[in-house]
Structures are given as C-alpha cells and as structure tokens.
PDB file of C-alpha atoms (C1' of nucleotides) in Angstrom:
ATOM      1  CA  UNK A   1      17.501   2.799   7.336  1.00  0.00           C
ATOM      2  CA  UNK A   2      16.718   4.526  10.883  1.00  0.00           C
ATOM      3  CA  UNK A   3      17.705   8.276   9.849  1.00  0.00           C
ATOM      4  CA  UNK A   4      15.709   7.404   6.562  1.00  0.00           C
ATOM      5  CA  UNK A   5      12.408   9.563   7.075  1.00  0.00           C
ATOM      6  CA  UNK A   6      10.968   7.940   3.732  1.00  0.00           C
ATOM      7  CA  UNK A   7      11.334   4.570   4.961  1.00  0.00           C
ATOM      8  CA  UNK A   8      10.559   5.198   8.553  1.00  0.00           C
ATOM      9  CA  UNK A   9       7.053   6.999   7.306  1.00  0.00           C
ATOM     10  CA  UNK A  10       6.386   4.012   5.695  1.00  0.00           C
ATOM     11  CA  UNK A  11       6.766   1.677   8.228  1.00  0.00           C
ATOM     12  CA  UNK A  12       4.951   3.641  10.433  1.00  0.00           C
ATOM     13  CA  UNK A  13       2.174   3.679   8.555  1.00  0.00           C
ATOM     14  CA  UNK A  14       1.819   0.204   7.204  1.00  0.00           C
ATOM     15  CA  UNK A  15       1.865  -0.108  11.109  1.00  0.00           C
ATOM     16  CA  UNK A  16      -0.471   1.892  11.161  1.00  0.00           C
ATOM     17  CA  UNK A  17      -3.074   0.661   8.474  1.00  0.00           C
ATOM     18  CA  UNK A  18      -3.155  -2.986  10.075  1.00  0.00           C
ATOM     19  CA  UNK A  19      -4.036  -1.382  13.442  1.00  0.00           C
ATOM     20  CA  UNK A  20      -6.445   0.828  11.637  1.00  0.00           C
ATOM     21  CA  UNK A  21      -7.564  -2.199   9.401  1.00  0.00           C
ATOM     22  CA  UNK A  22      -7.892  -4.871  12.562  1.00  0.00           C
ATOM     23  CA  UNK A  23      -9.642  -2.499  14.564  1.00  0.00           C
ATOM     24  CA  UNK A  24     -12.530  -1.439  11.756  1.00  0.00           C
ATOM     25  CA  UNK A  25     -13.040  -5.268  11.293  1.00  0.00           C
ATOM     26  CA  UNK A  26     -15.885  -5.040  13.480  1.00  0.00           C
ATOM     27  CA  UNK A  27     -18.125  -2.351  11.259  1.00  0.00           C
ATOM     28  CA  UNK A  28     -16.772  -4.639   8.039  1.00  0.00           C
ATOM     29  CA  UNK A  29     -15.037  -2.153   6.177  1.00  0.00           C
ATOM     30  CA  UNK A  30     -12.370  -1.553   5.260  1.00  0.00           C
ATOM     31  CA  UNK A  31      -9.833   1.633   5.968  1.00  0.00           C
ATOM     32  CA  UNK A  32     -11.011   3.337   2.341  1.00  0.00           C
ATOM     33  CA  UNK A  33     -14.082   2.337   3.316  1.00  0.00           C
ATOM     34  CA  UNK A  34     -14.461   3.630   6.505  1.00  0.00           C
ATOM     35  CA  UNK A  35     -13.193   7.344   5.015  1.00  0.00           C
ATOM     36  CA  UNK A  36     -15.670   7.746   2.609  1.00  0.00           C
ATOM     37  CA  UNK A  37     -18.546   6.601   4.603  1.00  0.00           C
ATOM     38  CA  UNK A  38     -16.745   9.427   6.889  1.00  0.00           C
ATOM     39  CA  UNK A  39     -16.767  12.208   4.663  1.00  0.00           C
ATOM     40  CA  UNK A  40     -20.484  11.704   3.178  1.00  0.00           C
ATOM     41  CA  UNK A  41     -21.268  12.201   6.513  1.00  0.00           C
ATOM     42  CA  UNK A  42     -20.009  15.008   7.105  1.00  0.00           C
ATOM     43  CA  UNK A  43     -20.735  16.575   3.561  1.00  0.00           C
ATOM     44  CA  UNK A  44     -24.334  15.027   2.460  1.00  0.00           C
ATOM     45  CA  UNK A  45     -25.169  15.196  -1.125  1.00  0.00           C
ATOM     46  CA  UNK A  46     -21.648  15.780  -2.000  1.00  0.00           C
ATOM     47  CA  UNK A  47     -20.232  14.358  -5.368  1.00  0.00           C
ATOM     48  CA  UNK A  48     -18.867  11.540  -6.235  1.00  0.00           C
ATOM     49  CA  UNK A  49     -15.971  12.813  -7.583  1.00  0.00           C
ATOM     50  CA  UNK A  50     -15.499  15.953  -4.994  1.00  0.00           C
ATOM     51  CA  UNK A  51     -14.922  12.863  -2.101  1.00  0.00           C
ATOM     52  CA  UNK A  52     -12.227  10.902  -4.163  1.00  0.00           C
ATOM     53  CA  UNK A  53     -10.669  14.582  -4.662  1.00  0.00           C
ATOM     54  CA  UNK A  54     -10.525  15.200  -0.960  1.00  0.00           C
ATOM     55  CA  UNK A  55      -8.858  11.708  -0.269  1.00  0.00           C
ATOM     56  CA  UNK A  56      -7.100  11.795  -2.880  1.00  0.00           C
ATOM     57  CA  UNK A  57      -8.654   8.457  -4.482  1.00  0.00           C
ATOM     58  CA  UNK A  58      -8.694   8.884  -8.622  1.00  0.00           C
ATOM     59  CA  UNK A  59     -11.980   8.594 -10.301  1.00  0.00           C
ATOM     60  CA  UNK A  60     -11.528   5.203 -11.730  1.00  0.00           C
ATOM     61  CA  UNK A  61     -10.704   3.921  -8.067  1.00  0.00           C
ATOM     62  CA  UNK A  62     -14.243   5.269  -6.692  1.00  0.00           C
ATOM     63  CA  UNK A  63     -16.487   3.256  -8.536  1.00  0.00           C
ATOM     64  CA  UNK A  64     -16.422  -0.078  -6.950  1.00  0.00           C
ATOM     65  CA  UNK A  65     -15.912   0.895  -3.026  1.00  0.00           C
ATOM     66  CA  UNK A  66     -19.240   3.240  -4.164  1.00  0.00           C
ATOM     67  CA  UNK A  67     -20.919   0.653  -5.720  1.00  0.00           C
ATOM     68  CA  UNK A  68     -19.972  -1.448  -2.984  1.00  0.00           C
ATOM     69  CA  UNK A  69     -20.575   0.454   0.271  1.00  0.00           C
ATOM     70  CA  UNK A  70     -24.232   1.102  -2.155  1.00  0.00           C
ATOM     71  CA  UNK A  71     -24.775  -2.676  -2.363  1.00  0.00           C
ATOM     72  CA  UNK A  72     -24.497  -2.905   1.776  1.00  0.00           C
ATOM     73  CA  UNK A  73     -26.942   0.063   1.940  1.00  0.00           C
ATOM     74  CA  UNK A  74     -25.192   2.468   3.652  1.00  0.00           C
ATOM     75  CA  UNK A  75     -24.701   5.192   0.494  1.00  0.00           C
ATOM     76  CA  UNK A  76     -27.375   6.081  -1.752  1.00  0.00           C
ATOM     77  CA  UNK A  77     -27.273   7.715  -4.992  1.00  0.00           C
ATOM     78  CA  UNK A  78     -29.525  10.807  -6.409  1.00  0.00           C
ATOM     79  CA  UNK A  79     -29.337  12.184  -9.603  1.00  0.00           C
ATOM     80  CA  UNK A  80     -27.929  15.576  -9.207  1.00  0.00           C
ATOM     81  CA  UNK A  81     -27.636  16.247 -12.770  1.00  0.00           C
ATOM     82  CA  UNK A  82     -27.518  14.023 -15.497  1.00  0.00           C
ATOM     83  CA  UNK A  83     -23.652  13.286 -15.171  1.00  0.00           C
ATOM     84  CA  UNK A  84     -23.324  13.083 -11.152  1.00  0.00           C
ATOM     85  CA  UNK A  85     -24.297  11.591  -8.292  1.00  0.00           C
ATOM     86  CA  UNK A  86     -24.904  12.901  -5.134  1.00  0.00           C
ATOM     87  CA  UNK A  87     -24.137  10.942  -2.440  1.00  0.00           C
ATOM     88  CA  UNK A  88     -25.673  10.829   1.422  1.00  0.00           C
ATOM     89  CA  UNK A  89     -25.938   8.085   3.947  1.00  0.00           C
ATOM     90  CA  UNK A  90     -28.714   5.645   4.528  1.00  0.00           C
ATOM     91  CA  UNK A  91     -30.286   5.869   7.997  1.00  0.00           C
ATOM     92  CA  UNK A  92     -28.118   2.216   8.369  1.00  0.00           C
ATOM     93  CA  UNK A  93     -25.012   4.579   6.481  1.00  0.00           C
ATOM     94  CA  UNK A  94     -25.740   7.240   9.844  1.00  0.00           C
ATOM     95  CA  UNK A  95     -25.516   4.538  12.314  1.00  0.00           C
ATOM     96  CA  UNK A  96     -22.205   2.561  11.373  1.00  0.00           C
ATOM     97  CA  UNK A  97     -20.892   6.344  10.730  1.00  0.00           C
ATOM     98  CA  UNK A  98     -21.303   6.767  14.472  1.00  0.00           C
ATOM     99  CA  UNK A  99     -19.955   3.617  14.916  1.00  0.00           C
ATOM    100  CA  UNK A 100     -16.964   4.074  12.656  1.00  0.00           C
ATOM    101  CA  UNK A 101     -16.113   7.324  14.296  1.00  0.00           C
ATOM    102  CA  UNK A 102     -15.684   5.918  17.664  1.00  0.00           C
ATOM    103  CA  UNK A 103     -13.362   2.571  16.056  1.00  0.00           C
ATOM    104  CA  UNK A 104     -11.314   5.324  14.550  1.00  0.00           C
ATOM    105  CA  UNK A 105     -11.292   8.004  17.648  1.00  0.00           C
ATOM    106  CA  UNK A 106      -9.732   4.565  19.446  1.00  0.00           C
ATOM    107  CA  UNK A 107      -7.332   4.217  17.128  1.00  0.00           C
ATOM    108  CA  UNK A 108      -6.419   7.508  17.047  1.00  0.00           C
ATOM    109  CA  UNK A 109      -6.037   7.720  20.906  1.00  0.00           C
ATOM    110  CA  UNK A 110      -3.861   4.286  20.898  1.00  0.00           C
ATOM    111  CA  UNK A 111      -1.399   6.437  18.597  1.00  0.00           C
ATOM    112  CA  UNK A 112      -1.507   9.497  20.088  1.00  0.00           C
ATOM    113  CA  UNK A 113      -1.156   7.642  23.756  1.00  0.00           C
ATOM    114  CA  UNK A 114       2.992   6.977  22.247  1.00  0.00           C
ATOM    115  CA  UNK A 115       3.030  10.826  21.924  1.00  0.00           C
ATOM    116  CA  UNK A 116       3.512  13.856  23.779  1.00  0.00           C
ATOM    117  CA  UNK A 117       1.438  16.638  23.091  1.00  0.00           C
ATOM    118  CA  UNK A 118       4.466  18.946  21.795  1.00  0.00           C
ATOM    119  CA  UNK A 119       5.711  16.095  19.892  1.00  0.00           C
ATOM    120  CA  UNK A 120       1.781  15.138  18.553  1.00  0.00           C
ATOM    121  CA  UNK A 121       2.092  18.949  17.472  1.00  0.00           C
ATOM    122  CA  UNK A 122       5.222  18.766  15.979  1.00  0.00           C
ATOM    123  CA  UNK A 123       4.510  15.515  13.766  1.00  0.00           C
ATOM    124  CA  UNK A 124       1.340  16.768  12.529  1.00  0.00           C
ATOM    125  CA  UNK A 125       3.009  19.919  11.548  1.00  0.00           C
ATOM    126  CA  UNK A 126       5.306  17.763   9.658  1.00  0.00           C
ATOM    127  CA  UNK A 127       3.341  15.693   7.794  1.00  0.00           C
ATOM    128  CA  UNK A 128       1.452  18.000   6.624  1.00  0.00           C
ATOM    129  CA  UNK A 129       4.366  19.629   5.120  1.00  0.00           C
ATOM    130  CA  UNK A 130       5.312  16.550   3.705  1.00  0.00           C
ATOM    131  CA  UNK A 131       1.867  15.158   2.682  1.00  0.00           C
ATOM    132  CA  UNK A 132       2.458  16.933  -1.213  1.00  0.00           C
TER     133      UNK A 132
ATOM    134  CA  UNK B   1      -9.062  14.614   8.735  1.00  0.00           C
ATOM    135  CA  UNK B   2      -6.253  16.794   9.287  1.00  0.00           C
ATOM    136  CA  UNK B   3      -5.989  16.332  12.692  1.00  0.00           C
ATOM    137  CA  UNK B   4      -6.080  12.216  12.116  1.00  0.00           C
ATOM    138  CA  UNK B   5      -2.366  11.237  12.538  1.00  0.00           C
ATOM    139  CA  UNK B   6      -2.890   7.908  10.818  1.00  0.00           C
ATOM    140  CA  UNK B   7      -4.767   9.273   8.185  1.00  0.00           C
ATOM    141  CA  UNK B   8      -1.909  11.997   8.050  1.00  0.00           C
ATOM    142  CA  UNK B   9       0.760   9.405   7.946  1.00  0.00           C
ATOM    143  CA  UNK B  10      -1.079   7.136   5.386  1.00  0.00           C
ATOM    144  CA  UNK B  11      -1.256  10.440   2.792  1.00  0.00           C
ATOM    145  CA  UNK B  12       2.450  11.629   3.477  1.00  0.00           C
ATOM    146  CA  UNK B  13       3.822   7.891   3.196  1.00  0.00           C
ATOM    147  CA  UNK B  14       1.903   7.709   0.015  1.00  0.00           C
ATOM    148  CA  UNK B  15       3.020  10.658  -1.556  1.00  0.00           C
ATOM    149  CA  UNK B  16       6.762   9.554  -0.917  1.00  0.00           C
ATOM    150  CA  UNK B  17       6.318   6.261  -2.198  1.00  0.00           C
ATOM    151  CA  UNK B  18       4.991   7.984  -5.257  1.00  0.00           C
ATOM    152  CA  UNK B  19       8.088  10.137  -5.213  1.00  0.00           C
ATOM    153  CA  UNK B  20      10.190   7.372  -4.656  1.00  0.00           C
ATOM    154  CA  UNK B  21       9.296   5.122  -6.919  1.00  0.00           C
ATOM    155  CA  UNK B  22       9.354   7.860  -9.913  1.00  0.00           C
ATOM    156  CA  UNK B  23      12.917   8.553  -8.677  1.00  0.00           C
ATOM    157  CA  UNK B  24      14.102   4.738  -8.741  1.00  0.00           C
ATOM    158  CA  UNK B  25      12.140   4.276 -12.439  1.00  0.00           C
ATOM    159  CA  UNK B  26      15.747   4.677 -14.146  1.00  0.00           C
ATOM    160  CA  UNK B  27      17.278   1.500 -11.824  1.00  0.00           C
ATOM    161  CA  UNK B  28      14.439  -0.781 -13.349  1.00  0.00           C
ATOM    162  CA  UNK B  29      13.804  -1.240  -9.402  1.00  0.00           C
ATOM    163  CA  UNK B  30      10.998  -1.028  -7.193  1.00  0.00           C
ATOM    164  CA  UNK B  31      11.119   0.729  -3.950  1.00  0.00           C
ATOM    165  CA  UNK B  32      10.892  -2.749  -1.912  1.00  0.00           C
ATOM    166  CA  UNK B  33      13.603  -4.209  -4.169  1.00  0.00           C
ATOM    167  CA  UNK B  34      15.830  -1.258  -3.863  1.00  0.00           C
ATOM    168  CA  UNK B  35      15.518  -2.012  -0.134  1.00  0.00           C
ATOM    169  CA  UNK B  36      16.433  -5.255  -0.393  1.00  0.00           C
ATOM    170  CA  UNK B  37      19.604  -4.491  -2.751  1.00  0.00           C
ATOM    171  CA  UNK B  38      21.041  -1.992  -0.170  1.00  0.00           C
ATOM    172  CA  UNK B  39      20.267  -4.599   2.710  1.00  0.00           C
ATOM    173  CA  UNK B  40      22.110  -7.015   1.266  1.00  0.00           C
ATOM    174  CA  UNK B  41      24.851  -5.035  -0.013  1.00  0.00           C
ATOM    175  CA  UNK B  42      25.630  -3.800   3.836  1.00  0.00           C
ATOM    176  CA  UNK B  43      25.474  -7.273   4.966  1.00  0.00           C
ATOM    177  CA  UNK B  44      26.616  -9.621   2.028  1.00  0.00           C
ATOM    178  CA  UNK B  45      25.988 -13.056   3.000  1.00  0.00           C
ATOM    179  CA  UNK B  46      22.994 -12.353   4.796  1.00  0.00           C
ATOM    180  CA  UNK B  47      20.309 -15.050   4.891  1.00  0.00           C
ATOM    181  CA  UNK B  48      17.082 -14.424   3.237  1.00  0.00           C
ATOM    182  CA  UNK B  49      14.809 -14.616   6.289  1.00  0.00           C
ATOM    183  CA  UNK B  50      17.511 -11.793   7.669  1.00  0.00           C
ATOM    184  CA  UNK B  51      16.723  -9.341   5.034  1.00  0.00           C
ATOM    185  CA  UNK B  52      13.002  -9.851   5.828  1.00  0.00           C
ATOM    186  CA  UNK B  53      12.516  -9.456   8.971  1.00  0.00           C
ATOM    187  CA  UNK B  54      14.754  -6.773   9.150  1.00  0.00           C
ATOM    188  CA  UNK B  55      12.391  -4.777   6.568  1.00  0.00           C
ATOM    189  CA  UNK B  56       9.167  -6.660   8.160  1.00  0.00           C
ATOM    190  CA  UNK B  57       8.731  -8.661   4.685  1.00  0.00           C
ATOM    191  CA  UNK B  58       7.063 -12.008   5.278  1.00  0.00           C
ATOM    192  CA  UNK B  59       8.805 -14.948   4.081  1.00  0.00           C
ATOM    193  CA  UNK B  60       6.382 -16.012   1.333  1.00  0.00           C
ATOM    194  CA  UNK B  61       7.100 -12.545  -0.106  1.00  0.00           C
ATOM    195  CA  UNK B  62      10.751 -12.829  -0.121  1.00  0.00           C
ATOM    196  CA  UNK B  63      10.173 -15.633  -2.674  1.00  0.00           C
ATOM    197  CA  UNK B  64       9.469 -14.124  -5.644  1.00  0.00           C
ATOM    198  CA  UNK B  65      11.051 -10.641  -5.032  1.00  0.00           C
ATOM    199  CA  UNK B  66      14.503 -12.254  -4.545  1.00  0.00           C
ATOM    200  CA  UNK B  67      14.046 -14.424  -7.358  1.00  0.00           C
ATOM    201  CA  UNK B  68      13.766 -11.454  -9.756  1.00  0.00           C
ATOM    202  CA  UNK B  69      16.864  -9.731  -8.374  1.00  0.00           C
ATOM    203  CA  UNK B  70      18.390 -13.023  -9.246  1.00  0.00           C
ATOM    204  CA  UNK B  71      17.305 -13.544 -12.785  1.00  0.00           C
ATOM    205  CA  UNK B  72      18.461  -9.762 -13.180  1.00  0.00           C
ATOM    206  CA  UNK B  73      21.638 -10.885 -12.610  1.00  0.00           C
ATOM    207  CA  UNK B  74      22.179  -8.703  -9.102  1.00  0.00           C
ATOM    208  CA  UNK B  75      21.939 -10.575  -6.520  1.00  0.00           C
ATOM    209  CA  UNK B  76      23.924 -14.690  -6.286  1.00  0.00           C
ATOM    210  CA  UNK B  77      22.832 -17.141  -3.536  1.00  0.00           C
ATOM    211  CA  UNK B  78      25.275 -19.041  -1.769  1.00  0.00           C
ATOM    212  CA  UNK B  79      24.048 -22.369  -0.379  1.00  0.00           C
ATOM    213  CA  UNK B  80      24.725 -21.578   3.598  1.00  0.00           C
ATOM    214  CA  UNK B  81      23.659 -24.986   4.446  1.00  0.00           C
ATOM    215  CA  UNK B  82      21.096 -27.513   3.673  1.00  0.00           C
ATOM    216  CA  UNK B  83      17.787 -25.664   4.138  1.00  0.00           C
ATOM    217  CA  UNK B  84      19.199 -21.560   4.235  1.00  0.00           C
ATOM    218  CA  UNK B  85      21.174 -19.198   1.345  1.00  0.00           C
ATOM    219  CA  UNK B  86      23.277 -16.854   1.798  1.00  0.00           C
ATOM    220  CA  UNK B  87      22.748 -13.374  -0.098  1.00  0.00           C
ATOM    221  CA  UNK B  88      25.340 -11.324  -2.113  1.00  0.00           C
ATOM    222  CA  UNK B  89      25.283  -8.968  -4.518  1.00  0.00           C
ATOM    223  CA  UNK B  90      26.975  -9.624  -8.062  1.00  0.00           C
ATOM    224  CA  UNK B  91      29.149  -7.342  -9.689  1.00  0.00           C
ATOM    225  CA  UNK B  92      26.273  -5.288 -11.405  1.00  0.00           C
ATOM    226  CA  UNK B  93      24.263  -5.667  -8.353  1.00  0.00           C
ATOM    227  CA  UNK B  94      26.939  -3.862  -6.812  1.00  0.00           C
ATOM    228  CA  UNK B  95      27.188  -0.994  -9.308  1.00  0.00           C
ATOM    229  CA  UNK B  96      23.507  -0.622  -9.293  1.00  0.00           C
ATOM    230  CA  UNK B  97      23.659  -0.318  -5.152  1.00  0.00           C
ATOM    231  CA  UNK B  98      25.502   2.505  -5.960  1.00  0.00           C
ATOM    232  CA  UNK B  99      23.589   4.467  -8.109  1.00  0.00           C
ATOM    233  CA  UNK B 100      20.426   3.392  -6.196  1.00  0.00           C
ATOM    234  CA  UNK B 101      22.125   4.760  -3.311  1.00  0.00           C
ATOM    235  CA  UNK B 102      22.142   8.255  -4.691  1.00  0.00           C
ATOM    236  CA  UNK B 103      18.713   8.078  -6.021  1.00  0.00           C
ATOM    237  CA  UNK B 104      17.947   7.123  -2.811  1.00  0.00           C
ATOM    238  CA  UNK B 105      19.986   9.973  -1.388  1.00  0.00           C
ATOM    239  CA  UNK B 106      18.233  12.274  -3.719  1.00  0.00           C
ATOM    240  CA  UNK B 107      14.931  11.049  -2.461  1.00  0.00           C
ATOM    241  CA  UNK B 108      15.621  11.502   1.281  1.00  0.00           C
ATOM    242  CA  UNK B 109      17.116  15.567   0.819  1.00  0.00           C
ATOM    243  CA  UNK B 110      14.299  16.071  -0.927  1.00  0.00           C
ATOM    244  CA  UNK B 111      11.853  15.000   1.807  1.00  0.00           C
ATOM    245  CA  UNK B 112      14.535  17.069   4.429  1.00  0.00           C
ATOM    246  CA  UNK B 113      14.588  20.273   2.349  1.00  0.00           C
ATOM    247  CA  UNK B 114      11.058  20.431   3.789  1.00  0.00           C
ATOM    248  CA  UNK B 115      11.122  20.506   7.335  1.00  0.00           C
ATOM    249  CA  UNK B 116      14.016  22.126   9.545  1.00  0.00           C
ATOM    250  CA  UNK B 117      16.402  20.218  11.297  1.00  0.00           C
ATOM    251  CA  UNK B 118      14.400  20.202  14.418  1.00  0.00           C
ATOM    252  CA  UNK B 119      11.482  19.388  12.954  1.00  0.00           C
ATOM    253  CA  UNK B 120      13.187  16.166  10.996  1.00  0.00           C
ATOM    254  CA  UNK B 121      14.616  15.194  14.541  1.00  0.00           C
ATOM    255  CA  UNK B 122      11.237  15.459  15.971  1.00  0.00           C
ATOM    256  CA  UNK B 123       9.940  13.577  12.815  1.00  0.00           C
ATOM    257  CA  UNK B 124      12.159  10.975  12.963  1.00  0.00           C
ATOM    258  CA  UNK B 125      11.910  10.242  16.724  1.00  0.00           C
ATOM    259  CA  UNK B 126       7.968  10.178  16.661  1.00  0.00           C
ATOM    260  CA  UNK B 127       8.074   8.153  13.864  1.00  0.00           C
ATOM    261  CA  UNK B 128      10.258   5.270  15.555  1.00  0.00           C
ATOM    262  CA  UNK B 129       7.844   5.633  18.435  1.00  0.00           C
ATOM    263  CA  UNK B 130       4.762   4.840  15.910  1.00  0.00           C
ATOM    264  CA  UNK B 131       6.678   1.915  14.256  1.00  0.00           C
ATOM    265  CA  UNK B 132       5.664  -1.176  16.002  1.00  0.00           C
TER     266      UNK B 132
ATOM    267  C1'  DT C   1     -14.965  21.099 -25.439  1.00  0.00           C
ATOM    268  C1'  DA C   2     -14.800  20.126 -20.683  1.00  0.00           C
ATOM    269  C1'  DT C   3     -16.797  17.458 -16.972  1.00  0.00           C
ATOM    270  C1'  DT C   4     -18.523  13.160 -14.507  1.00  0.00           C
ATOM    271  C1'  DG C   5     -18.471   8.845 -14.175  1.00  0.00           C
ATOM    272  C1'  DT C   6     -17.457   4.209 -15.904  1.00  0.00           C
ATOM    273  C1'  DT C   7     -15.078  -0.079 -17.717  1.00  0.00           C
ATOM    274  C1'  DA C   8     -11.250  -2.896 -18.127  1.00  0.00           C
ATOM    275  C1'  DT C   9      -6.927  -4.022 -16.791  1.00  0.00           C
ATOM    276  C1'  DA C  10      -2.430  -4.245 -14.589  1.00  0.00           C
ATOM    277  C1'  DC C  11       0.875  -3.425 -10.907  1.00  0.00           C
ATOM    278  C1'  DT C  12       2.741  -3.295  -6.065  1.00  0.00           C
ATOM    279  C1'  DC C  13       2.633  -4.770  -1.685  1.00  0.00           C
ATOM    280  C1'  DT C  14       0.851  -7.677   1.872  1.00  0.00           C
ATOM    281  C1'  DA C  15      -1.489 -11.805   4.105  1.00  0.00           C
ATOM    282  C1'  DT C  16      -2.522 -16.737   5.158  1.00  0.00           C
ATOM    283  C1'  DA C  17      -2.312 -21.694   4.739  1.00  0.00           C
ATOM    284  C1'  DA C  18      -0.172 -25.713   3.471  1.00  0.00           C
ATOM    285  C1'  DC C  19       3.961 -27.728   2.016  1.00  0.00           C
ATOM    286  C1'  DT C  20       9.126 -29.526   1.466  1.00  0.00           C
ATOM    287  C1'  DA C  21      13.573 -30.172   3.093  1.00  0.00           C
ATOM    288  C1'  DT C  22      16.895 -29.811   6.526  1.00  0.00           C
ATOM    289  C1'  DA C  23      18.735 -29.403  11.346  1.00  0.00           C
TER     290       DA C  23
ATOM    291  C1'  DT D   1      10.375 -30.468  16.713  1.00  0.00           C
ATOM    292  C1'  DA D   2      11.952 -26.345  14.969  1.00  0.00           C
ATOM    293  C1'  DT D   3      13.890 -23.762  11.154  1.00  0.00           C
ATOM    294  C1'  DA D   4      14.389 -21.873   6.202  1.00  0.00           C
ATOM    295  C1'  DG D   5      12.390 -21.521   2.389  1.00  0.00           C
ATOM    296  C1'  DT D   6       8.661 -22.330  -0.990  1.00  0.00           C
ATOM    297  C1'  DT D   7       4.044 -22.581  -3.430  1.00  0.00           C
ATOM    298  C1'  DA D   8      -0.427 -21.036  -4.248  1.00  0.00           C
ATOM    299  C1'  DT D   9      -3.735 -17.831  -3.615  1.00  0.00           C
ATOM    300  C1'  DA D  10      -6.245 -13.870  -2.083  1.00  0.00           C
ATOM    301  C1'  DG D  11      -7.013  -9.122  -0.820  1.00  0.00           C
ATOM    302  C1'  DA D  12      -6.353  -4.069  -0.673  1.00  0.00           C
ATOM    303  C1'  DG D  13      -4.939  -0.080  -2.759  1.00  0.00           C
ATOM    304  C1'  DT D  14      -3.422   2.423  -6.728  1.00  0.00           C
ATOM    305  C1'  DA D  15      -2.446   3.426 -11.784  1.00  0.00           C
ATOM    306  C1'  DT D  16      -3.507   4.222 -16.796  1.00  0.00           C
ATOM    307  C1'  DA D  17      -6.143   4.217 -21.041  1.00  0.00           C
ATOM    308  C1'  DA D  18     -10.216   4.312 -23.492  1.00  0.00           C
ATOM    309  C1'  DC D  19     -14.975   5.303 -23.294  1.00  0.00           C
ATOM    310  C1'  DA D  20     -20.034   7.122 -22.743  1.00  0.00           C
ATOM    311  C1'  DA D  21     -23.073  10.565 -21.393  1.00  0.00           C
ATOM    312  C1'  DT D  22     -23.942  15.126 -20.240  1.00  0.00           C
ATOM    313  C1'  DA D  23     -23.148  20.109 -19.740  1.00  0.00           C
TER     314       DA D  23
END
DNA sequence: TATTGTTATACTCTATAACTATA
DNA sequence: TATAGTTATAGAGTATAACAATA
C-alpha cells in the first residue's frame, strides 16, 4: 500500500483529523465545527448555504452543526430575505474564533514542523490538484 | 483555507474516497473491505489483529467487517489456535482480489495522471512523513 | 420554475469500555 | 498476566430523497 497515493492520503489525514480533533477539544468543537465558526468570521452575514458551498458540506448536512453552534451562542441568524439566513458571530462566536484560530495555527505548525519548505510547497501544490 | 495543509489533505482524501468508492461500487465492496481483501490475499493466513494494525483498524472494528467478507463467501478462517484465526481468501474471494485489484489500479492512475512524476514522488514522501 | 433551507433517514468509518476465552 | 477476539454502543461525517417557503 506505500506507493498507493489514495491510501497514503487517507491515512494521513485520518492522522490528521484526530490531531486536529484532540487539539480543538479545548474550544468544544468539533473539526466541522471549528471551520464554519472560521469562515463566518471571516465573511459576516454570509449565507447559509454559500459556507457549506465553500467547504464543501451539502445543504442537508448544515442544518444541525448551525442549529447547534446557534444553540451554544456563538452564530446568530438574521433574516436576509424570506428564504435565507445570514449568518455572523456572537461577540462569544468572535472570541472562541480567536481562540480557534490559534488551536488550529498549532496544529498547522506541528504538521508543517515534519516539512521542508520546498516540500510544504510542493504538497500543497499537489493537493490542490488533487482536491477535485 | 488553502494554505491549511490539514484542511487541504482532509478535502483531497475526501474527494478520493468518493472516487474510490464509486469505482469499487461494481465489487459490492467498500473501500475498507477492499483493503482488507488485498491484505489478506498477499498474506493468506494472516491473523486478524495482523490485517488491522497493519491498516490502523481497531480490533472491535475488525469484527463485523470480517464477518461480512465471510458470509459473502470470500474470505475462510482457519482456527490458528485456541484464541486467534487465521485469514484466507476463498476461491471467489480470490477472483474478486483480482478484479478489485484493477479497479484499484484504475483508481490510483487516475489520481497519478494528475501530478508529474516528481510531484507524485514528492507527494508520496510528504505524505509518509504526515502519517503517524 | 429555481432557490434556500429543512426534515428524515441511512451509511461508512472510527472510538471506547467491558467482556470471554485462551496462552 | 497477557493476548486475540468479541459485544455493545456512541460519535462524527456524509449521502439521498422528499418537502416547504420564498423569489
């Protein structure tokens, strides 16, 4: 399986996800989670739909981690017309957002620490090729 | 995100296990069972707790994934001795290995038609540095 | 008619804890 | 005591189909 790049992506990233997923424990969310709080942040009032979109997270999917992330008040909802939502942080939302970012700017320095930077370069280039 | 490598990672592994899985529909398999098929069939005999820590399945799971490849007539345990069993693949299991193999094969040089041979080199070595 | 979101449901993979039987 | 496997259960993520409400 070593010359397998399908299989070898996966394990690297299921490797990935429960480094990802132990080290978010502390802000109680979860990976999903934690990328949606993410990307209201950085795109207030965006819609509902236009964040599942950019993760790639169907429709169907979105409902409960909004609902949820809305129950711990850290999302709230305005009408933007009568069929969607737009979405922005609470000022709690803003603070584990700043939180969040520096759990995942650790994790992302613990990977990139098994890298060079040619070779950081290089995969990045590469995944991106292969992302779809 | 794009310059998130585990966020990277997460979307390209999840695109090929999409691609993967679509691939392996006509073998009635799943991409974890397929695994397991082409495990055992390099290494008939095997023991159970082999296979999974090789692909970095947990024992519990083994359980019920091995006992469908059983009751699909592919794979026959041996009793090794009192407490372990030793895995081989049936006729048909063997036949299926086969064509699994070149779906598999399919998979993979579609993933490689992507990136050029440096690039899967590089891929493949940063990869096995991520893994664990 | 097309869009936005929702409900309900099922599947795949993974995780832990507690257990049996054997060595 | 340690090993191999098992049972039961839960969680996280994703998928589809059918639907309501709105534009």
């Amino acid at each position: 399986m070593e010359t397998h790049v399908g299989y070898q992506l996966r394990r690297a990233s299921a490797y990935m996800m429960a480094d990802l997923g132990a080290r978010l424990e502390p802000s109680g969310l979860r990976p999903t989670e934690a990328a949606i709080l993410l990307v209201i942040h950085a795109n207030q009032g965006c819609q509902q739909g236009a964040v599942g979109d950019l993760l790639g997270i169907k429709p169907a999917n979105m409902v409960p981690i909004i609902a949820r992330l809305v129950k711990q008040g850290l999302v709230s909802r305005a009408r933007a017309d009568g069929r969607s939502h737009a979405l922005s942080l609470t000022e709690t939302g803003r603070t584990l957002a700043a939180r969040v970012t520096d759990l995942l700017d650790n994790h992302e320095a613990a990977i990139q620490s098994r890298l060079d930077r040619g070779s950081l370069d290089g995969l990045l280039g590469s995944l991106t090729l292969l992302r779809g």
